[in-house]
Tab-separated table of C-alpha atoms in Angstrom:
chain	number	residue	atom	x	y	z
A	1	UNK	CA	-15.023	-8.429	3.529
A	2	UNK	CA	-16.147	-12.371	2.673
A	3	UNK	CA	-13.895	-13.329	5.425
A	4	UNK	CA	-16.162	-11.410	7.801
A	5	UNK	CA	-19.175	-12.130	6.122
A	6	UNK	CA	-18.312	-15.589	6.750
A	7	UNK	CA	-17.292	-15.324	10.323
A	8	UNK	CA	-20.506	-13.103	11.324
A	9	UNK	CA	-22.727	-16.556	9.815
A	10	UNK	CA	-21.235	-18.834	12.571
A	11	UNK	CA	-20.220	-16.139	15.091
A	12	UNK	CA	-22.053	-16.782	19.045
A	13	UNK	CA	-20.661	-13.731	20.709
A	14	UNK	CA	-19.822	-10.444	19.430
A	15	UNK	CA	-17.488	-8.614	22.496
A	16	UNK	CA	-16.093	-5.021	22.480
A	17	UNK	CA	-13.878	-3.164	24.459
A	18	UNK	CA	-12.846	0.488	24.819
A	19	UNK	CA	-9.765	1.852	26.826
A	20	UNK	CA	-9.434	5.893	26.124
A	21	UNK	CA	-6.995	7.898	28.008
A	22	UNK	CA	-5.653	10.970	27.292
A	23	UNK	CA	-2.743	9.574	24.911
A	24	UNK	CA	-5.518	8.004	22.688
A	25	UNK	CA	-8.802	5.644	22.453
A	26	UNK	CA	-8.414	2.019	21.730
A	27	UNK	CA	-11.503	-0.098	20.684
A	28	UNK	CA	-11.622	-3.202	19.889
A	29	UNK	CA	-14.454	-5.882	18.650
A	30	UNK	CA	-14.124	-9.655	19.035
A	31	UNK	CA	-16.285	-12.352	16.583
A	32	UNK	CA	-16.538	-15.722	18.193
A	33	UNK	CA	-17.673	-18.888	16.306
A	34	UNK	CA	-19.643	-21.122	17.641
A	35	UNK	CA	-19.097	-25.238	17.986
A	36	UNK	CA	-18.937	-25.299	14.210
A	37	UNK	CA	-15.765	-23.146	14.094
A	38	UNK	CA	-15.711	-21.021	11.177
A	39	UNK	CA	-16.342	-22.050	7.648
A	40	UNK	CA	-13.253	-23.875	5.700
A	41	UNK	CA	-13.893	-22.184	2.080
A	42	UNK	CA	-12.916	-18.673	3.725
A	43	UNK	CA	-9.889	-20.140	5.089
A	44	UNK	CA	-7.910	-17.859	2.194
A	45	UNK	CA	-8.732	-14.729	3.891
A	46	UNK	CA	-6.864	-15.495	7.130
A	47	UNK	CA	-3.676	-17.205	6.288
A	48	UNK	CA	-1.003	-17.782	8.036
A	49	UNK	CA	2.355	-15.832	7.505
A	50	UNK	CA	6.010	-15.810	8.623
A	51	UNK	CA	7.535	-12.981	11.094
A	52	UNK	CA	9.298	-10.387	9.372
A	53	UNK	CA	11.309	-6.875	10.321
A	54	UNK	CA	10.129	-5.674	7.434
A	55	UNK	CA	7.341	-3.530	7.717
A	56	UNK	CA	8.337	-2.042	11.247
A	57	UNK	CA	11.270	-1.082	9.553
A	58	UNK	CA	9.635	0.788	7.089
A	59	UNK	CA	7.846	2.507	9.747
A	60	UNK	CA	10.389	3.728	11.310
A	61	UNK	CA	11.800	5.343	8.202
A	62	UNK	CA	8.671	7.784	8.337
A	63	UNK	CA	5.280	7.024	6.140
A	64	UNK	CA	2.029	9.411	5.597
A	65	UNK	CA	0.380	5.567	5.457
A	66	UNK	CA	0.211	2.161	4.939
A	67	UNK	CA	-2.085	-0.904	3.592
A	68	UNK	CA	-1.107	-4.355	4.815
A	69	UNK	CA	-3.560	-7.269	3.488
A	70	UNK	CA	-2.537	-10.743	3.975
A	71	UNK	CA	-5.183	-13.283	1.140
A	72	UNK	CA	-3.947	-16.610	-0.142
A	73	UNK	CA	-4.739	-15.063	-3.450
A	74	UNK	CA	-4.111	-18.477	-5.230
A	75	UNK	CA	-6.507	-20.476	-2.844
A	76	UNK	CA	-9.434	-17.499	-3.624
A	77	UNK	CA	-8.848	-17.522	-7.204
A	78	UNK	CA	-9.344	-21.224	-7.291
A	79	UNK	CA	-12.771	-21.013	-5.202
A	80	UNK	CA	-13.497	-17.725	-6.809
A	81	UNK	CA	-16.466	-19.394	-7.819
A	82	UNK	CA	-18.284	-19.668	-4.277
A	83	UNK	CA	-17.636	-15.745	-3.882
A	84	UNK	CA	-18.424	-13.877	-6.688
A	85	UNK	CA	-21.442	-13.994	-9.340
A	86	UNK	CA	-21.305	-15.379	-12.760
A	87	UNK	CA	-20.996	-11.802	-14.304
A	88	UNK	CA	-17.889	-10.791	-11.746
A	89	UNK	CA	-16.189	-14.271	-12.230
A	90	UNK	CA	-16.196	-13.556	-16.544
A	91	UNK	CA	-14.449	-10.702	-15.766
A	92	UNK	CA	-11.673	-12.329	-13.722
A	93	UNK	CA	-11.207	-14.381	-16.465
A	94	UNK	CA	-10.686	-11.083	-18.872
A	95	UNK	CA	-8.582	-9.995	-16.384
A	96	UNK	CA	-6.254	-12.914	-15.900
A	97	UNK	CA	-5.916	-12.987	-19.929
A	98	UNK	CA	-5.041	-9.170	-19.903
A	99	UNK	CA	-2.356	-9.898	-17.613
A	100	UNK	CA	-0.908	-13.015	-19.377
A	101	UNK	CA	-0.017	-10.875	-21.897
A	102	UNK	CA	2.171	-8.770	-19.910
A	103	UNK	CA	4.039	-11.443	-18.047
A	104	UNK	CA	5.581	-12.439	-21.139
A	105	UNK	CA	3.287	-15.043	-22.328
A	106	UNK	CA	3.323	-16.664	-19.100
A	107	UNK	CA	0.001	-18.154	-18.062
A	108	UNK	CA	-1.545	-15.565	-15.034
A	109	UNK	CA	-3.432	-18.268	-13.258
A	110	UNK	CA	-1.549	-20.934	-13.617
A	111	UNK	CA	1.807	-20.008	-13.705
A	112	UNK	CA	2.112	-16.563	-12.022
A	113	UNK	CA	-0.263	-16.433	-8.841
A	114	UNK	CA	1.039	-19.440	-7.257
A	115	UNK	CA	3.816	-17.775	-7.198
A	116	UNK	CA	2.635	-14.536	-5.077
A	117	UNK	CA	3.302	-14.817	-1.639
A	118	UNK	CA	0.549	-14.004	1.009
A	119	UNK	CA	1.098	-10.268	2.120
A	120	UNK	CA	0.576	-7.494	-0.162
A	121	UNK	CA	0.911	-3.948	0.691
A	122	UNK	CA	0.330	-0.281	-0.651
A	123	UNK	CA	2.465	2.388	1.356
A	124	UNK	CA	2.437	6.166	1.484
A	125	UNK	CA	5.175	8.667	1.627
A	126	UNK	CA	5.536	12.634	1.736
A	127	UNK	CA	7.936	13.593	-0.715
A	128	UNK	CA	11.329	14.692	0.650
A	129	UNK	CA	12.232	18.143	1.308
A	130	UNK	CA	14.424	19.577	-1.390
A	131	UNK	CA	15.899	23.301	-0.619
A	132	UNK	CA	17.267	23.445	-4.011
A	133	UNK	CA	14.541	23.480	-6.289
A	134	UNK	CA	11.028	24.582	-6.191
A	135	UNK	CA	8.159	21.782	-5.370
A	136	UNK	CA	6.116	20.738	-7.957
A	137	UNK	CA	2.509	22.134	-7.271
A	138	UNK	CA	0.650	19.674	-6.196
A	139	UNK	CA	3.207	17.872	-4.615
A	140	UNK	CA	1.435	14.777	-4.116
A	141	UNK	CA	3.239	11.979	-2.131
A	142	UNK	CA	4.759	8.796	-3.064
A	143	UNK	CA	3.088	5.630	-3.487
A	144	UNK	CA	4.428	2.229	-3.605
A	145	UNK	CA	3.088	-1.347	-4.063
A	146	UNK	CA	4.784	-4.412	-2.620
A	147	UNK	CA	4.189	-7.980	-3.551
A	148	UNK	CA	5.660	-10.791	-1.655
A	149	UNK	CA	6.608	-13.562	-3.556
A	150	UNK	CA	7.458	-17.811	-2.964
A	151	UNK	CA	10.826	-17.332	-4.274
A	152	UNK	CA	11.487	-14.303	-6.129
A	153	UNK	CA	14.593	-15.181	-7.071
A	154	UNK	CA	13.244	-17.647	-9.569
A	155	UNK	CA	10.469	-15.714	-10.287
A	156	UNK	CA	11.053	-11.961	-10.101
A	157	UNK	CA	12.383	-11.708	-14.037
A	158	UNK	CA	8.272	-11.990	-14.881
A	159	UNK	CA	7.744	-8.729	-13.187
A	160	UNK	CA	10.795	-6.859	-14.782
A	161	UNK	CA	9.350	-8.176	-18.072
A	162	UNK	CA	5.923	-6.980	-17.401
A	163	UNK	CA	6.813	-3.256	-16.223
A	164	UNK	CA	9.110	-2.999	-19.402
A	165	UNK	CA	5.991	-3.963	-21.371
A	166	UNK	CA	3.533	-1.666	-19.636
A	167	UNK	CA	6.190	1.231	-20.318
A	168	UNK	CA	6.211	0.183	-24.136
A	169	UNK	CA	2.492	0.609	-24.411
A	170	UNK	CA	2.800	3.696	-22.209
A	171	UNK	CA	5.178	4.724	-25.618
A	172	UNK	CA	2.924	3.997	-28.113
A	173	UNK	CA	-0.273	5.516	-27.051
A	174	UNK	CA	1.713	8.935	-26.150
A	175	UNK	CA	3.029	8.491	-29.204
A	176	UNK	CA	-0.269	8.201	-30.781
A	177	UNK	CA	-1.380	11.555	-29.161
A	178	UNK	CA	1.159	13.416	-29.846
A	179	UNK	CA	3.426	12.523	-31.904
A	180	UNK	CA	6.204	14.966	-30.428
A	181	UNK	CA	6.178	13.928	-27.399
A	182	UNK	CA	9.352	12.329	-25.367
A	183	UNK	CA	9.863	8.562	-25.931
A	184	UNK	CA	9.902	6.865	-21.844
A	185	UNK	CA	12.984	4.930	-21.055
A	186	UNK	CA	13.605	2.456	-18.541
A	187	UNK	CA	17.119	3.175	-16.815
A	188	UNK	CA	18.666	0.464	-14.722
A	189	UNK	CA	20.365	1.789	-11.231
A	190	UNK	CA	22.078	0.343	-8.206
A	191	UNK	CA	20.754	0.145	-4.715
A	192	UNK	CA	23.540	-1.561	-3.008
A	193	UNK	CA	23.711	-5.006	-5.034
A	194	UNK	CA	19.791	-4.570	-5.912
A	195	UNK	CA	19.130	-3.791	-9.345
A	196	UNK	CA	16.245	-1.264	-10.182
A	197	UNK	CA	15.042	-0.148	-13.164
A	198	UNK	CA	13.942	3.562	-13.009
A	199	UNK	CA	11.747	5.404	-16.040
A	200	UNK	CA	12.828	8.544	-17.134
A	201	UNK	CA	10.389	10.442	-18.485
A	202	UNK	CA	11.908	13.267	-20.302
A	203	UNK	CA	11.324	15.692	-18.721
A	204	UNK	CA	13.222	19.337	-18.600
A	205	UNK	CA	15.558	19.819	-16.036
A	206	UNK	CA	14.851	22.508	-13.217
A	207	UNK	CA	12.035	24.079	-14.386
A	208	UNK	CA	10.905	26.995	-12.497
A	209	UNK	CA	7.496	26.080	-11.966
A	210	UNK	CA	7.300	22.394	-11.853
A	211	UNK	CA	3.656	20.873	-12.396
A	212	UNK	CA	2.076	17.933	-11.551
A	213	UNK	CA	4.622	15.297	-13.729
A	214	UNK	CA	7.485	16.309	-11.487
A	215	UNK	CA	6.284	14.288	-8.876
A	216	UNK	CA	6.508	10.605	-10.731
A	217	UNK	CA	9.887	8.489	-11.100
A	218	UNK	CA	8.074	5.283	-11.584
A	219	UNK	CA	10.446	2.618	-10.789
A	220	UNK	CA	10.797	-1.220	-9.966
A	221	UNK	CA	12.825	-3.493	-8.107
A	222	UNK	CA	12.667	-6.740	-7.177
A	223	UNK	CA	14.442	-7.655	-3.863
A	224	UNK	CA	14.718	-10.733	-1.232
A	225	UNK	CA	11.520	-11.976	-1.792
A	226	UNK	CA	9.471	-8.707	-2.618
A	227	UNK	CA	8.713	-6.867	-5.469
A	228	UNK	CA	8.384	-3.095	-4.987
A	229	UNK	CA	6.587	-1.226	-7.626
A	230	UNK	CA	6.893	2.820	-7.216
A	231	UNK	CA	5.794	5.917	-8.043
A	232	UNK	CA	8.970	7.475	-7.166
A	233	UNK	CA	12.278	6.419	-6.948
A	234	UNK	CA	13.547	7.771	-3.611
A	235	UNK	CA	10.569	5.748	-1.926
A	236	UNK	CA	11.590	2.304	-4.027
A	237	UNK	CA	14.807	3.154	-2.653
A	238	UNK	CA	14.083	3.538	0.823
A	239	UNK	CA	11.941	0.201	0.538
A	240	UNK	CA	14.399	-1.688	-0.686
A	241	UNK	CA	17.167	-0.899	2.017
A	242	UNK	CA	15.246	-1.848	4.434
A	243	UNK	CA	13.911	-5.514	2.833
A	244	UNK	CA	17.859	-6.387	2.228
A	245	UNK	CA	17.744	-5.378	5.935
A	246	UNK	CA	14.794	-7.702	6.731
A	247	UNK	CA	15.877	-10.126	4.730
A	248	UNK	CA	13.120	-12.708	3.424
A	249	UNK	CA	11.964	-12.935	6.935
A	250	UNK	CA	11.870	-15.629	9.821
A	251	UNK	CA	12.130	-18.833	7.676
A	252	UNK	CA	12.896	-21.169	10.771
A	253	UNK	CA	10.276	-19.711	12.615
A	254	UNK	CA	6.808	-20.898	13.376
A	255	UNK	CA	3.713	-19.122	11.131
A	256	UNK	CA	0.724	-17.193	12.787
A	257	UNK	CA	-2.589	-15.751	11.712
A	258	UNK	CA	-1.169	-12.845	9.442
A	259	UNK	CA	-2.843	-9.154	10.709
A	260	UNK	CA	-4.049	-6.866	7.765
A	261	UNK	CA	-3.456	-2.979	9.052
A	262	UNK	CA	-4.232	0.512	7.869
A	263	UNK	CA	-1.853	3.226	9.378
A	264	UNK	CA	-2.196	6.707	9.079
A	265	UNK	CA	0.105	9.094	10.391
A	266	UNK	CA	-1.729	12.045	11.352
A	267	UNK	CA	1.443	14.725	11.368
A	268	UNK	CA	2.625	13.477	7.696
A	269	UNK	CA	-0.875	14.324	6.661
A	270	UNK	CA	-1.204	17.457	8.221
A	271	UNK	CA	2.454	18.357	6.585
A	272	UNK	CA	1.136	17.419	2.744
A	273	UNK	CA	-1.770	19.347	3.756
A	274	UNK	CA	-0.062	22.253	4.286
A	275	UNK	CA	1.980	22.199	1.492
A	276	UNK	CA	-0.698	21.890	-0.884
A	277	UNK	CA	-2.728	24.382	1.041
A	278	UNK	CA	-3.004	26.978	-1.461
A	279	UNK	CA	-3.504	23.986	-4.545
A	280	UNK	CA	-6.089	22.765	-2.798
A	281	UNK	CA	-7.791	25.745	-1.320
A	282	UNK	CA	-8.077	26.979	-5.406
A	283	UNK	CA	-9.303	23.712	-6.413
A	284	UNK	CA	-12.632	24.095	-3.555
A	285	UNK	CA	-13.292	27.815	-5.029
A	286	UNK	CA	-13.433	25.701	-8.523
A	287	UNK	CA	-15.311	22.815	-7.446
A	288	UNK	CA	-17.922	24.477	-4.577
A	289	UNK	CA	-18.109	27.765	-5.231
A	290	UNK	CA	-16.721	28.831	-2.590
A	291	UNK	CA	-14.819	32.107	-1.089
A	292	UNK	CA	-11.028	31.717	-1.489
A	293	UNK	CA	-10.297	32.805	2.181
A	294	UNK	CA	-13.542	30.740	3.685
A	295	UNK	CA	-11.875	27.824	1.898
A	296	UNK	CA	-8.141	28.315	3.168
A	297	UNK	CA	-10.067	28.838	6.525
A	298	UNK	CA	-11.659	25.234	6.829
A	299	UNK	CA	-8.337	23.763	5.574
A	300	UNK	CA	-6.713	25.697	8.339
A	301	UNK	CA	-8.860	24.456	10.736
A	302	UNK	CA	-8.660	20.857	9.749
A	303	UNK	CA	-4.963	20.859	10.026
A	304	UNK	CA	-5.064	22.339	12.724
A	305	UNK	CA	-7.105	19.235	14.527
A	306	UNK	CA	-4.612	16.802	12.563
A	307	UNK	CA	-2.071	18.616	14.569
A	308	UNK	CA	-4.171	16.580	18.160
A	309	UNK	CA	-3.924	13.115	16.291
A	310	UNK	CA	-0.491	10.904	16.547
A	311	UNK	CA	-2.074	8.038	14.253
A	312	UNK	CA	-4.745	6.333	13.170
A	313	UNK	CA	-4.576	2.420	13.112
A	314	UNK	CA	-7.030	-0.439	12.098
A	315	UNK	CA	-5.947	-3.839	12.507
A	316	UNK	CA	-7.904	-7.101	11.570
A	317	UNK	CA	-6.859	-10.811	12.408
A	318	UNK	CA	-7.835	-14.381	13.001
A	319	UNK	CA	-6.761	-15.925	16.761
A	320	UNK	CA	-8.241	-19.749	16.686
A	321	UNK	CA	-11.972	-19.281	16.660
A	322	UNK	CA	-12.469	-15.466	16.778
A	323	UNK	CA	-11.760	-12.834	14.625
A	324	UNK	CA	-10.192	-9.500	16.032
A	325	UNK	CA	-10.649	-5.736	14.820
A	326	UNK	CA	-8.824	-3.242	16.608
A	327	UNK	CA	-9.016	0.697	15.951
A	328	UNK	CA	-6.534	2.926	17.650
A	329	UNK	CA	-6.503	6.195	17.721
A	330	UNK	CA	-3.346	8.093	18.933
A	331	UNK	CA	-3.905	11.610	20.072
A	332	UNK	CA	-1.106	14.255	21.297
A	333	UNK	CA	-0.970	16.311	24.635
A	334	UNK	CA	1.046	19.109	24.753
A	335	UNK	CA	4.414	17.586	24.202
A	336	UNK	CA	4.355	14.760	25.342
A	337	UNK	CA	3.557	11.683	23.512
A	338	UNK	CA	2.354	8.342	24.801
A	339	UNK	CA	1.758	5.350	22.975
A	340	UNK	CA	-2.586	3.256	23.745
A	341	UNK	CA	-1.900	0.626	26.370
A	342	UNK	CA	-1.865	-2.650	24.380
């Protein structure tokens, strides 16, 4: 929020715009700067990227959600010092020693972040239907992060160290509470020619009433220039098909003013939420008090609006001299769905 911050101190005009229609409501709020332009030391939060398939590729594949920032996380680190207070900027030092110490050795500020590319993402995904075998209860879906990286080629063996390490300490502090408890391995597997490295976490095979455990495979891959780190395997899997589709993205191409975007698919959420209707209409008699019927009643009722709502989107970007923020908000009419004028 700096970025903004920053843009709001030189910013002449604020302008807003609002288009709803039946198929959804777009609005949308402009920041322009004056003469001065904006200020250079917030440069970092509006960098410019490459054009890659990538992430509407993904999309296509079917996500409860996505987080797309775009920081030159290098460029902030260095001029941490003009953003954050004395206390905050102590701890980033903490930090950046903690992390040394799983890459191996290797030096975080110095020798790992200016490595990291400039888009870094969190995406969401229900877990897949499986006839065969009961759901675990919650089912909770999928989560993956994804780190772009300079050349990850050269530098993706740092982040296969540092998830083997994490794993080991994973190990030894189960180990310290129970000391029965089943050791974590990491198992390599094959995605096409990608190598991934999957933990298994010793689990019993098809239980009748899986719990909460059930739904973790954490796994890792590095691929093209990403590295994918998550909670299950089928979604690491699904990621990394489509970045050997992508590729590592438009290199001949000319950069722009990267967008950061929040997507929420409003059907996918609905679906989870009526999966885990009963889970979670238990947990609100636990936690309010309240009737068990009243409670499956409200949940009802709000998946029942979910079922109106195609998407919700929030995109933020940098076009010369303004800043943009758009919110879209995709609703459904009868059967027909149409996609907010652009």
């Amino acid at each position: 929020l700096s970025g903004f911050s920053g843009a709001l101190r030189n910013c002449k005009l604020l302008s807003a715009t609002l288009d709803s229609s039946w198929s959804g409501i777009d609005l949308g709020i402009a920041l322009h700067a004056d003469d001065r332009g904006f200020d250079e030391k917030y440069a970092p939060f509006f960098p410019k990227t490459l054009r890659s398939d990538f992430h509407p590729g993904i999309q296509k594949r079917g996500l409860l959600g996505s987080i797309r920032l775009s920081r030159d996380i290098y460029a902030w680190w260095e001029n941490s010092g003009a953003f954050l207070e004395s206390q905050a900027a102590g701890s980033l030092a903490q930090f950046s020693a903690a992390l040394s110490m799983f890459f191996g050795g290797l030096n975080f500020q110095d020798e790992v972040l200016p490595q990291l590319g400039k888009t870094i993402s969190l995406v969401f995904r229900n877990p897949p239907e499986n006839e065969e075998r009961p759901s675990p209860s919650p089912s909770i879906p999928g989560g993956a992060l994804i780190i772009e990286l300079k050349d990850a080629k050269k530098f993706g063996r740092p982040f296969i160290v540092a998830f083997n390490s994490l794993v080991s300490i994973l190990n030894i502090t189960r180990m310290q509470q129970d000391s029965n408890a089943p050791s974590m391995l990491v198992r390599p597997e094959k995605v096409g020619k990608v190598d991934c490295y999957r933990v298994d976490l010793g689990l019993p095979e098809n239980p009748k009433n899986p719990g909460i455990e059930y739904n973790f495979t954490p796994s890792l891959a590095v691929t093209g220039n990403r590295v994918i780190l998550g909670s299950t395997f089928d979604l690491v899997k699904l990621l990394v098909e489509e970045s050997e589709k992508a590729g590592d993205g438009g290199k001949t191409g000319v950069p722009t003013y990267a967008k950061d975007r929040v997507y929420i698919d409003g059907r996918a959420l609905g679906s989870i939420l009526g999966t885990n209707l009963d889970f979670l209409a238990a947990q609100q008699v636990v936690n309010k008090g309240a009737g068990l019927e009243e409670a499956k009643k409200e949940l009802t009722d709000l998946r029942e609006l979910l079922s109106f709502i195609r998407d919700l989107q929030l995109e933020s970007f940098r076009e010369k001299e303004a800043i943009r923020l758009k919110l879209r908000l995709g609703l459904i009419g009868g059967n027909t769905i149409v996609e907010p004028s652009d």
